[in-house]
Amino acid sequence: MTDAEPGALMTAEIDQQPNMLATIAQNRADIAAVAEDIANHPPRFALLAARGSSDHAAIYAKYLIEVLLGLPVGLVSPSTTTLYGARPDLRDVLLVSVSQSGGSPDLLEVTQAAREAGARTVAVSNTPSSQLFAAADLAVDIGAGQERAVAATKTYTATLLSLYLLVDAIRGGKGEAAADIGERAEATLRDSADQVARAVDRYRFADRVVAAARGYSYATALESSLKLAETSYLQTRAYSGADLLHGPVAAVDEETAVLGVTSTGRGGDVMGDVLAAVGDRGADVLAVGSAASRMPAALRIDVPETVEEIAPVLEILPVQRLALRLSLARGGNPDNPRGLHKVTKTR
């Protein structure tokens, strides 16, 4: 397959992830140094700023920080800074700006303004030469290497793993739970291939997809929805499983495909009732995750079991491949979706 063939770039970048993740897990020194600085300046609370796929990674980090560090966390609305000129008092606050490209003007402005307002600022990006890195007090290079396909794949999982290692190191951990993440990622892609192929055959003519999850995996539901929308132009929505049952479930019917992310742990444990409810309404359910075999679903994509807080690094891998192959089956080119660019400039 040459780079010019549709899907060649996205295919290569999906396949690079096991080795990339193993390398990130093994080379923790820079992340540990940033974590030590944060631990030595304990914040009152944390704020997260991001856009797009990076926003989903930030939501994952929100769960990590609240659960593992016991700190309250908020998601920044960049426009309050860029459009409305808000300048809240951020003394003793940790602000983490997540941008794979480091090229979002609004995140740069948010980071600069937060630093001026007294926050301890951290940039998490794949571009150490970016202005965002220069603007922050501290920086984490996620080390994914160049990503050429428009749809983010390896930069997304690299961001997730880097954020996990950062939070784990702040609490004094050494990343033990992620030590074999490369092997688990390789097993995920290898062992899910046939299940992904069956899902492609089943959903290639779908028009509407709802993704749902609870807990840490909510970030995976959000990213799954985005990947399917941007590569296959599907009408997609993502919900917390709890929110789905609080109203939106009324729009679920026989014409709806539901992708339920269900890994072993507290979040996955409560997804059984959610998937049963949408199944009762006639939805075609695909369960993805290490708890998929226990879920009421028409199709399942299994993922190796790991501790719940790093399951999102693995869960998204077969969904990336599903998005890739659905796009190709529907006549698209996932490397270059129409109307999209690698870096989106917003303010």
GROMACS .gro file of C-alpha atoms in nm:
model
  347
    1MET     CA    1   0.000   0.000   0.000
    2THR     CA    2   0.144   0.337  -0.104
    3ASP     CA    3   0.088   0.666   0.078
    4ALA     CA    4  -0.129   0.781  -0.212
    5GLU     CA    5  -0.386   0.504  -0.163
    6PRO     CA    6  -0.694   0.601   0.043
    7GLY     CA    7  -0.646   0.508   0.406
    8ALA     CA    8  -0.274   0.429   0.376
    9LEU     CA    9  -0.163   0.697   0.621
   10MET     CA   10  -0.430   0.622   0.882
   11THR     CA   11  -0.359   0.249   0.852
   12ALA     CA   12   0.012   0.301   0.914
   13GLU     CA   13  -0.046   0.533   1.209
   14ILE     CA   14  -0.292   0.295   1.374
   15ASP     CA   15  -0.039   0.014   1.336
   16GLN     CA   16   0.243   0.224   1.486
   17GLN     CA   17   0.065   0.259   1.820
   18PRO     CA   18   0.183  -0.054   2.007
   19ASN     CA   19   0.552   0.033   1.965
   20MET     CA   20   0.486   0.401   2.029
   21LEU     CA   21   0.294   0.333   2.351
   22ALA     CA   22   0.564   0.095   2.475
   23THR     CA   23   0.826   0.363   2.417
   24ILE     CA   24   0.626   0.629   2.602
   25ALA     CA   25   0.572   0.395   2.899
   26GLN     CA   26   0.942   0.314   2.916
   27ASN     CA   27   1.068   0.673   2.886
   28ARG     CA   28   0.898   0.842   3.178
   29ALA     CA   29   1.178   1.067   3.303
   30ASP     CA   30   1.056   1.394   3.149
   31ILE     CA   31   0.699   1.332   3.260
   32ALA     CA   32   0.819   1.241   3.609
   33ALA     CA   33   1.010   1.571   3.631
   34VAL     CA   34   0.697   1.771   3.544
   35ALA     CA   35   0.496   1.567   3.795
   36GLU     CA   36   0.751   1.636   4.069
   37ASP     CA   37   0.725   2.009   4.006
   38ILE     CA   38   0.345   1.995   4.031
   39ALA     CA   39   0.359   1.782   4.346
   40ASN     CA   40   0.594   2.037   4.501
   41HIS     CA   41   0.342   2.316   4.429
   42PRO     CA   42   0.009   2.154   4.526
   43PRO     CA   43  -0.279   2.332   4.348
   44ARG     CA   44  -0.616   2.420   4.498
   45PHE     CA   45  -0.785   2.272   4.192
   46ALA     CA   46  -0.714   2.201   3.826
   47LEU     CA   47  -0.843   2.337   3.497
   48LEU     CA   48  -0.817   2.170   3.157
   49ALA     CA   49  -0.820   2.347   2.820
   50ALA     CA   50  -0.847   2.165   2.486
   51ARG     CA   51  -1.032   2.130   2.154
   52GLY     CA   52  -1.138   1.834   1.937
   53SER     CA   53  -0.978   1.498   2.010
   54SER     CA   54  -0.759   1.670   2.267
   55ASP     CA   55  -1.076   1.775   2.449
   56HIS     CA   56  -1.172   1.410   2.482
   57ALA     CA   57  -0.827   1.340   2.624
   58ALA     CA   58  -0.882   1.627   2.866
   59ILE     CA   59  -1.210   1.474   2.982
   60TYR     CA   60  -1.019   1.152   3.048
   61ALA     CA   61  -0.768   1.356   3.250
   62LYS     CA   62  -1.057   1.509   3.445
   63TYR     CA   63  -1.154   1.163   3.569
   64LEU     CA   64  -0.792   1.079   3.648
   65ILE     CA   65  -0.733   1.394   3.850
   66GLU     CA   66  -1.061   1.380   4.040
   67VAL     CA   67  -1.039   1.008   4.121
   68LEU     CA   68  -0.666   0.952   4.165
   69LEU     CA   69  -0.560   1.291   4.307
   70GLY     CA   70  -0.882   1.394   4.480
   71LEU     CA   71  -0.875   1.743   4.326
   72PRO     CA   72  -1.174   1.925   4.182
   73VAL     CA   73  -1.137   1.981   3.807
   74GLY     CA   74  -1.307   2.208   3.558
   75LEU     CA   75  -1.304   2.229   3.179
   76VAL     CA   76  -1.215   2.573   3.048
   77SER     CA   77  -1.441   2.745   2.795
   78PRO     CA   78  -1.171   2.918   2.586
   79SER     CA   79  -1.412   3.180   2.453
   80THR     CA   80  -1.456   3.327   2.801
   81THR     CA   81  -1.094   3.436   2.765
   82THR     CA   82  -1.063   3.495   2.390
   83LEU     CA   83  -1.402   3.654   2.315
   84TYR     CA   84  -1.518   3.794   2.649
   85GLY     CA   85  -1.187   3.887   2.806
   86ALA     CA   86  -1.253   3.713   3.138
   87ARG     CA   87  -0.953   3.708   3.370
   88PRO     CA   88  -1.043   3.508   3.684
   89ASP     CA   89  -0.806   3.481   3.979
   90LEU     CA   90  -0.609   3.161   3.916
   91ARG     CA   91  -0.354   3.177   4.194
   92ASP     CA   92  -0.255   2.828   4.314
   93VAL     CA   93  -0.447   2.669   4.026
   94LEU     CA   94  -0.306   2.409   3.786
   95LEU     CA   95  -0.401   2.473   3.421
   96VAL     CA   96  -0.329   2.193   3.173
   97SER     CA   97  -0.358   2.285   2.805
   98VAL     CA   98  -0.386   1.983   2.576
   99SER     CA   99  -0.321   2.032   2.205
  100GLN     CA  100  -0.173   1.767   1.981
  101SER     CA  101  -0.054   2.030   1.733
  102GLY     CA  102   0.018   2.308   1.981
  103GLY     CA  103  -0.120   2.535   1.710
  104SER     CA  104  -0.457   2.648   1.846
  105PRO     CA  105  -0.455   3.026   1.895
  106ASP     CA  106  -0.731   3.014   2.155
  107LEU     CA  107  -0.544   2.761   2.372
  108LEU     CA  108  -0.229   2.971   2.345
  109GLU     CA  109  -0.420   3.278   2.462
  110VAL     CA  110  -0.586   3.084   2.745
  111THR     CA  111  -0.248   2.953   2.861
  112GLN     CA  112  -0.085   3.296   2.850
  113ALA     CA  113  -0.376   3.459   3.032
  114ALA     CA  114  -0.385   3.186   3.297
  115ARG     CA  115  -0.014   3.220   3.363
  116GLU     CA  116  -0.053   3.597   3.403
  117ALA     CA  117  -0.343   3.533   3.643
  118GLY     CA  118  -0.123   3.319   3.870
  119ALA     CA  119  -0.186   2.964   3.744
  120ARG     CA  120   0.083   2.699   3.719
  121THR     CA  121   0.054   2.610   3.350
  122VAL     CA  122   0.136   2.283   3.173
  123ALA     CA  123   0.132   2.226   2.796
  124VAL     CA  124   0.071   1.872   2.672
  125SER     CA  125   0.144   1.845   2.300
  126ASN     CA  126   0.311   1.653   2.020
  127THR     CA  127   0.490   1.966   1.900
  128PRO     CA  128   0.766   2.082   2.137
  129SER     CA  129   0.857   2.364   1.899
  130SER     CA  130   0.510   2.517   1.929
  131GLN     CA  131   0.427   2.852   2.086
  132LEU     CA  132   0.211   2.667   2.337
  133PHE     CA  133   0.518   2.495   2.482
  134ALA     CA  134   0.697   2.828   2.513
  135ALA     CA  135   0.397   2.991   2.679
  136ALA     CA  136   0.358   2.735   2.960
  137ASP     CA  137   0.560   2.696   3.281
  138LEU     CA  138   0.597   2.322   3.218
  139ALA     CA  139   0.559   2.100   2.914
  140VAL     CA  140   0.498   1.735   2.830
  141ASP     CA  141   0.602   1.613   2.485
  142ILE     CA  142   0.374   1.315   2.411
  143GLY     CA  143   0.630   1.175   2.163
  144ALA     CA  144   0.395   1.035   1.900
  145GLY     CA  145   0.607   1.137   1.603
  146GLN     CA  146   0.468   1.301   1.291
  147GLU     CA  147   0.102   1.226   1.222
  148ARG     CA  148   0.009   1.279   0.858
  149ALA     CA  149  -0.352   1.156   0.838
  150VAL     CA  150  -0.606   1.426   0.923
  151ALA     CA  151  -0.792   1.205   1.172
  152ALA     CA  152  -0.595   1.180   1.496
  153THR     CA  153  -0.509   0.824   1.598
  154LYS     CA  154  -0.163   0.780   1.746
  155THR     CA  155  -0.151   1.134   1.885
  156TYR     CA  156  -0.475   1.065   2.072
  157THR     CA  157  -0.353   0.748   2.245
  158ALA     CA  158  -0.013   0.905   2.311
  159THR     CA  159  -0.190   1.195   2.482
  160LEU     CA  160  -0.401   0.959   2.693
  161LEU     CA  161  -0.102   0.759   2.808
  162SER     CA  162   0.107   1.070   2.878
  163LEU     CA  163  -0.174   1.217   3.088
  164TYR     CA  164  -0.211   0.893   3.281
  165LEU     CA  165   0.163   0.873   3.349
  166LEU     CA  166   0.166   1.238   3.458
  167VAL     CA  167  -0.121   1.199   3.704
  168ASP     CA  168   0.013   0.868   3.831
  169ALA     CA  169   0.355   1.025   3.890
  170ILE     CA  170   0.202   1.319   4.077
  171ARG     CA  171   0.053   1.071   4.326
  172GLY     CA  172   0.391   0.898   4.357
  173GLY     CA  173   0.335   0.613   4.111
  174LYS     CA  174   0.586   0.478   3.864
  175GLY     CA  175   0.352   0.380   3.582
  176GLU     CA  176   0.344   0.012   3.678
  177ALA     CA  177  -0.008  -0.041   3.542
  178ALA     CA  178   0.105   0.077   3.198
  179ALA     CA  179   0.431  -0.119   3.186
  180ASP     CA  180   0.295  -0.370   2.933
  181ILE     CA  181   0.068  -0.129   2.745
  182GLY     CA  182   0.252  -0.188   2.416
  183GLU     CA  183   0.194  -0.564   2.432
  184ARG     CA  184  -0.171  -0.514   2.523
  185ALA     CA  185  -0.218  -0.268   2.237
  186GLU     CA  186  -0.063  -0.515   1.993
  187ALA     CA  187  -0.296  -0.788   2.119
  188THR     CA  188  -0.595  -0.556   2.090
  189LEU     CA  189  -0.531  -0.477   1.724
  190ARG     CA  190  -0.440  -0.836   1.635
  191ASP     CA  191  -0.721  -1.017   1.815
  192SER     CA  192  -1.001  -0.776   1.725
  193ALA     CA  193  -0.943  -0.784   1.347
  194ASP     CA  194  -1.217  -1.034   1.263
  195GLN     CA  195  -1.466  -0.869   1.499
  196VAL     CA  196  -1.398  -0.530   1.342
  197ALA     CA  197  -1.450  -0.679   0.995
  198ARG     CA  198  -1.791  -0.813   1.101
  199ALA     CA  199  -1.886  -0.475   1.242
  200VAL     CA  200  -1.787  -0.305   0.915
  201ASP     CA  201  -2.011  -0.544   0.718
  202ARG     CA  202  -2.299  -0.475   0.955
  203TYR     CA  203  -2.270  -0.097   0.978
  204ARG     CA  204  -2.146   0.011   0.634
  205PHE     CA  205  -2.498   0.125   0.544
  206ALA     CA  206  -2.579   0.282   0.882
  207ASP     CA  207  -2.673   0.649   0.896
  208ARG     CA  208  -2.705   0.716   1.267
  209VAL     CA  209  -2.478   0.605   1.549
  210VAL     CA  210  -2.496   0.677   1.923
  211ALA     CA  211  -2.187   0.610   2.134
  212ALA     CA  212  -2.221   0.571   2.510
  213ALA     CA  213  -2.007   0.489   2.812
  214ARG     CA  214  -1.961   0.568   3.180
  215GLY     CA  215  -1.661   0.677   3.385
  216TYR     CA  216  -1.316   0.685   3.228
  217SER     CA  217  -1.459   0.532   2.910
  218TYR     CA  218  -1.683   0.832   2.845
  219ALA     CA  219  -1.381   0.986   2.670
  220THR     CA  220  -1.374   0.683   2.439
  221ALA     CA  221  -1.740   0.728   2.351
  222LEU     CA  222  -1.674   1.091   2.260
  223GLU     CA  223  -1.368   1.007   2.050
  224SER     CA  224  -1.548   0.716   1.881
  225SER     CA  225  -1.831   0.948   1.781
  226LEU     CA  226  -1.587   1.200   1.637
  227LYS     CA  227  -1.387   0.938   1.445
  228LEU     CA  228  -1.696   0.791   1.281
  229ALA     CA  229  -1.832   1.135   1.194
  230GLU     CA  230  -1.514   1.278   1.045
  231THR     CA  231  -1.408   0.972   0.846
  232SER     CA  232  -1.742   0.820   0.736
  233TYR     CA  233  -1.967   1.129   0.759
  234LEU     CA  234  -2.208   0.944   0.985
  235GLN     CA  235  -2.459   1.126   1.202
  236THR     CA  236  -2.314   1.053   1.546
  237ARG     CA  237  -2.376   1.158   1.903
  238ALA     CA  238  -2.197   1.060   2.221
  239TYR     CA  239  -2.352   1.045   2.566
  240SER     CA  240  -2.270   0.939   2.915
  241GLY     CA  241  -2.474   0.624   2.964
  242ALA     CA  242  -2.654   0.800   3.248
  243ASP     CA  243  -2.740   1.103   3.035
  244LEU     CA  244  -2.857   0.881   2.749
  245LEU     CA  245  -3.128   0.736   2.973
  246HIS     CA  246  -3.233   1.085   3.087
  247GLY     CA  247  -3.415   1.175   2.767
  248PRO     CA  248  -3.211   1.108   2.449
  249VAL     CA  249  -3.301   0.737   2.464
  250ALA     CA  250  -3.644   0.842   2.335
  251ALA     CA  251  -3.486   0.901   1.992
  252VAL     CA  252  -3.329   0.553   1.979
  253ASP     CA  253  -3.506   0.305   1.752
  254GLU     CA  254  -3.451   0.026   1.499
  255GLU     CA  255  -3.263   0.267   1.272
  256THR     CA  256  -3.003   0.346   1.541
  257ALA     CA  257  -2.670   0.174   1.587
  258VAL     CA  258  -2.539   0.204   1.944
  259LEU     CA  259  -2.170   0.167   2.022
  260GLY     CA  260  -2.136   0.091   2.390
  261VAL     CA  261  -1.791   0.111   2.551
  262THR     CA  262  -1.783  -0.137   2.834
  263SER     CA  263  -1.456  -0.223   3.005
  264THR     CA  264  -1.415  -0.407   3.332
  265GLY     CA  265  -1.459  -0.173   3.626
  266ARG     CA  266  -1.719   0.048   3.786
  267GLY     CA  267  -1.799   0.237   3.466
  268GLY     CA  268  -1.845  -0.076   3.259
  269ASP     CA  269  -2.042  -0.252   3.532
  270VAL     CA  270  -2.330  -0.005   3.501
  271MET     CA  271  -2.343  -0.010   3.120
  272GLY     CA  272  -2.534  -0.340   3.106
  273ASP     CA  273  -2.862  -0.171   3.198
  274VAL     CA  274  -2.798   0.107   2.945
  275LEU     CA  275  -2.738  -0.133   2.657
  276ALA     CA  276  -3.035  -0.346   2.759
  277ALA     CA  277  -3.255  -0.034   2.750
  278VAL     CA  278  -3.148   0.070   2.400
  279GLY     CA  279  -3.170  -0.291   2.284
  280ASP     CA  280  -3.532  -0.306   2.405
  281ARG     CA  281  -3.602  -0.008   2.178
  282GLY     CA  282  -3.471  -0.202   1.879
  283ALA     CA  283  -3.124  -0.050   1.851
  284ASP     CA  284  -2.845  -0.254   1.696
  285VAL     CA  285  -2.585  -0.271   1.973
  286LEU     CA  286  -2.207  -0.308   1.935
  287ALA     CA  287  -2.021  -0.353   2.265
  288VAL     CA  288  -1.651  -0.266   2.274
  289GLY     CA  289  -1.420  -0.332   2.567
  290SER     CA  290  -1.291  -0.591   2.810
  291ALA     CA  291  -1.644  -0.643   2.949
  292ALA     CA  292  -1.807  -0.670   2.603
  293SER     CA  293  -1.864  -1.045   2.636
  294ARG     CA  294  -2.097  -0.985   2.932
  295MET     CA  295  -2.309  -0.721   2.758
  296PRO     CA  296  -2.644  -0.755   2.579
  297ALA     CA  297  -2.527  -0.680   2.226
  298ALA     CA  298  -2.564  -0.803   1.870
  299LEU     CA  299  -2.190  -0.769   1.808
  300ARG     CA  300  -1.888  -0.745   2.035
  301ILE     CA  301  -1.528  -0.631   2.000
  302ASP     CA  302  -1.314  -0.765   2.282
  303VAL     CA  303  -1.024  -0.572   2.436
  304PRO     CA  304  -0.767  -0.713   2.681
  305GLU     CA  305  -0.845  -0.642   3.044
  306THR     CA  306  -0.640  -0.386   3.232
  307VAL     CA  307  -0.690  -0.150   3.523
  308GLU     CA  308  -0.992   0.066   3.453
  309GLU     CA  309  -0.807   0.397   3.447
  310ILE     CA  310  -0.595   0.303   3.145
  311ALA     CA  311  -0.860   0.104   2.956
  312PRO     CA  312  -0.937   0.406   2.729
  313VAL     CA  313  -0.589   0.375   2.576
  314LEU     CA  314  -0.686   0.030   2.444
  315GLU     CA  315  -1.060   0.071   2.384
  316ILE     CA  316  -1.021   0.328   2.110
  317LEU     CA  317  -0.782   0.116   1.899
  318PRO     CA  318  -1.039  -0.116   1.736
  319VAL     CA  319  -1.278   0.178   1.694
  320GLN     CA  320  -1.010   0.366   1.501
  321ARG     CA  321  -0.979   0.067   1.272
  322LEU     CA  322  -1.359   0.044   1.246
  323ALA     CA  323  -1.374   0.409   1.142
  324LEU     CA  324  -1.095   0.355   0.888
  325ARG     CA  325  -1.255   0.053   0.725
  326LEU     CA  326  -1.607   0.191   0.732
  327SER     CA  327  -1.483   0.498   0.550
  328LEU     CA  328  -1.315   0.286   0.284
  329ALA     CA  329  -1.621   0.060   0.251
  330ARG     CA  330  -1.839   0.368   0.198
  331GLY     CA  331  -1.607   0.502  -0.072
  332GLY     CA  332  -1.429   0.765   0.138
  333ASN     CA  333  -1.068   0.854   0.211
  334PRO     CA  334  -1.010   0.867   0.587
  335ASP     CA  335  -0.666   1.021   0.537
  336ASN     CA  336  -0.820   1.338   0.398
  337PRO     CA  337  -1.186   1.383   0.497
  338ARG     CA  338  -1.361   1.651   0.297
  339GLY     CA  339  -1.346   1.998   0.441
  340LEU     CA  340  -1.112   1.912   0.729
  341HIS     CA  341  -0.756   2.019   0.806
  342LYS     CA  342  -0.496   1.881   1.046
  343VAL     CA  343  -0.485   2.201   1.252
  344THR     CA  344  -0.806   2.398   1.308
  345LYS     CA  345  -0.754   2.765   1.386
  346THR     CA  346  -1.013   2.899   1.631
  347ARG     CA  347  -1.031   3.189   1.868
   0.00000   0.00000   0.00000
